[in-house]
XYZ file of N, CA and C in Angstrom:
219
model
N -11.250 9.579 2.288
C -11.319 10.106 1.426
C -9.749 9.964 0.740
N -8.728 10.477 2.316
C -7.703 10.274 1.615
C -7.290 8.747 1.019
N -7.796 8.016 1.439
C -7.515 6.556 1.051
C -7.866 6.143 -0.385
N -8.832 6.310 -1.304
C -9.763 6.832 -1.952
C -8.810 8.078 -2.948
N -8.713 8.853 -2.391
C -7.926 9.662 -3.332
C -6.643 9.819 -3.601
N -6.144 8.412 -2.898
C -4.733 8.823 -3.312
C -4.653 7.402 -4.338
N -5.304 7.369 -4.583
C -5.035 6.111 -6.236
C -6.497 5.968 -6.841
N -6.718 7.265 -6.882
C -8.057 7.639 -7.705
C -8.267 9.129 -7.647
N -8.592 9.547 -8.927
C -9.036 11.427 -9.705
C -9.737 11.793 -8.302
N -10.712 10.843 -8.575
C -12.426 11.002 -7.811
C -12.628 10.389 -7.068
N -13.857 10.647 -6.396
C -14.270 9.516 -5.369
C -14.779 8.403 -5.978
N -15.721 8.158 -6.641
C -16.750 7.348 -6.790
C -16.565 6.660 -8.536
N -16.082 7.505 -9.406
C -16.256 6.795 -10.543
C -14.532 7.261 -11.098
N -13.840 7.323 -12.780
C -13.178 7.595 -13.125
C -13.222 9.604 -13.957
N -14.513 9.774 -13.477
C -14.684 11.286 -13.864
C -15.638 11.871 -12.434
N -15.399 12.906 -12.798
C -15.647 14.498 -11.683
C -18.007 13.616 -11.587
N -18.106 13.490 -10.815
C -19.559 13.619 -10.098
C -20.201 14.581 -9.028
N -21.343 13.998 -8.872
C -22.294 14.377 -8.235
C -21.043 14.550 -7.040
N -20.960 13.436 -6.388
C -20.197 12.933 -5.132
C -19.050 14.384 -5.123
N -18.318 13.991 -5.806
C -17.363 15.108 -6.056
C -17.755 16.595 -5.687
N -18.873 17.017 -5.932
C -19.135 18.380 -6.001
C -20.355 18.362 -4.284
N -20.390 17.462 -3.719
C -20.599 17.449 -2.300
C -20.236 17.216 -0.899
N -19.594 16.752 -1.801
C -18.126 16.462 -1.066
C -17.168 17.551 -0.867
N -17.135 17.974 -1.429
C -16.599 19.656 -1.797
C -16.968 20.539 -0.704
N -17.818 20.793 -1.258
C -18.779 21.986 -0.434
C -18.372 21.509 1.403
N -17.936 20.832 1.586
C -17.336 20.963 3.118
C -16.300 20.282 3.331
N -15.431 19.940 2.334
C -13.796 19.719 2.654
C -12.927 20.962 2.647
N -13.585 21.886 1.546
C -12.867 22.647 1.153
C -12.970 24.063 2.446
N -13.474 23.420 3.690
C -14.137 24.321 4.461
C -13.226 23.945 5.488
N -12.462 23.324 5.515
C -11.968 21.544 6.735
C -11.252 23.036 7.655
N -10.302 23.638 7.561
C -9.392 24.800 7.964
C -10.585 25.754 8.838
N -12.005 26.081 8.573
C -12.009 26.778 9.294
C -12.750 26.254 10.483
N -13.412 24.835 10.646
C -13.621 23.523 11.565
C -12.235 23.083 12.549
N -10.860 23.572 11.912
C -10.126 23.372 12.799
C -9.239 22.501 12.375
N -9.723 21.343 11.007
C -8.850 20.370 10.314
C -7.722 20.735 9.362
N -6.925 20.700 9.958
C -5.684 20.304 9.142
C -5.605 19.347 7.858
N -5.752 19.934 6.929
C -5.385 19.206 5.204
C -4.351 19.279 4.888
N -3.304 19.361 5.626
C -1.480 19.211 5.320
C -1.596 17.896 4.612
N -1.611 16.974 6.113
C -0.751 15.809 5.756
C -1.679 14.886 4.965
N -3.010 15.474 4.200
C -3.761 14.601 3.554
C -3.463 15.183 1.935
N -2.131 14.425 0.897
C -1.980 15.580 -0.367
C -2.602 14.308 -1.633
N -3.827 13.305 -1.203
C -4.446 13.083 -1.983
C -5.809 13.742 -2.351
N -6.268 14.304 -0.605
C -7.311 15.059 -0.619
C -6.868 16.304 -1.096
N -5.663 17.006 -0.954
C -5.276 18.850 -1.443
C -5.381 18.763 -2.921
N -4.768 17.716 -3.321
C -5.179 17.815 -4.801
C -6.220 17.584 -5.840
N -7.288 16.573 -4.888
C -8.096 16.322 -5.634
C -9.192 17.936 -5.250
N -8.845 18.802 -4.410
C -9.341 20.010 -4.177
C -8.905 20.662 -5.098
N -7.998 20.947 -5.295
C -7.255 21.378 -6.579
C -8.040 21.376 -8.248
N -8.422 19.481 -8.179
C -8.987 19.184 -9.548
C -10.142 20.000 -9.098
N -10.581 19.738 -8.655
C -12.439 20.022 -8.313
C -12.162 21.901 -8.905
N -11.764 22.366 -8.001
C -11.289 23.785 -8.383
C -10.940 24.477 -10.097
N -10.241 23.145 -10.821
C -10.156 23.617 -12.463
C -11.482 23.108 -12.701
N -12.442 22.615 -11.993
C -13.198 22.411 -13.556
C -14.259 23.217 -14.023
N -14.220 22.890 -15.440
C -15.347 24.539 -16.458
C -16.698 24.484 -14.706
N -16.929 25.907 -15.395
C -17.995 26.194 -14.268
C -17.869 26.847 -13.177
N -16.348 26.616 -12.451
C -16.462 26.404 -11.051
C -16.725 28.055 -10.757
N -17.271 28.083 -9.169
C -17.552 29.337 -8.727
C -16.993 29.269 -7.634
N -15.900 30.256 -7.217
C -15.053 30.358 -5.694
C -16.718 30.406 -5.219
N -15.424 30.054 -3.327
C -16.836 30.617 -2.411
C -16.985 32.119 -2.461
N -18.428 32.133 -1.396
C -18.576 33.863 -1.256
C -18.068 34.334 -0.243
N -17.655 35.285 -0.211
C -17.115 36.032 0.914
C -17.309 37.093 1.084
N -17.647 37.451 2.526
C -18.624 38.342 3.434
C -17.520 39.711 3.080
N -18.032 40.969 2.450
C -17.556 42.295 2.679
C -18.470 42.942 3.089
N -18.028 43.700 4.295
C -18.996 44.467 4.864
C -20.609 44.083 4.643
N -20.818 42.537 5.062
C -21.853 42.780 5.541
C -22.222 41.896 4.017
N -21.820 42.702 2.530
C -22.325 42.130 1.449
C -21.566 40.525 1.163
N -22.466 39.849 0.296
C -21.539 38.868 0.010
C -20.705 38.889 -1.445
N -19.847 38.768 -1.664
C -19.048 38.856 -3.222
C -18.781 38.122 -3.489
N -19.123 37.500 -4.859
C -18.623 36.350 -5.601
C -17.000 36.273 -5.653
N -15.911 35.150 -5.473
C -14.904 35.323 -6.400
C -15.459 34.714 -7.646
N -15.734 34.884 -8.782
C -15.697 35.348 -10.119
C -14.087 34.242 -10.658
N -14.001 32.601 -11.565
C -13.079 33.098 -12.292
C -12.860 33.913 -13.157
N -11.571 34.000 -14.022
C -11.782 34.445 -14.597
C -11.173 36.082 -14.229
């Protein structure tokens, strides 16, 4: 991913696609699995671009066992 994203804004084409959505789902939680994204500036910038997409809804949080959505805005 880093190699591709170091010279492309998106994973497959010149625009945001389902591939970006699908891989974001796992990549944005890499730290939860013990994987450090600090050395991967292309991936981190891509994560920011995905988060900035219209309609993006943040990850659900658990608050006293009840899912809470981080709504944009």
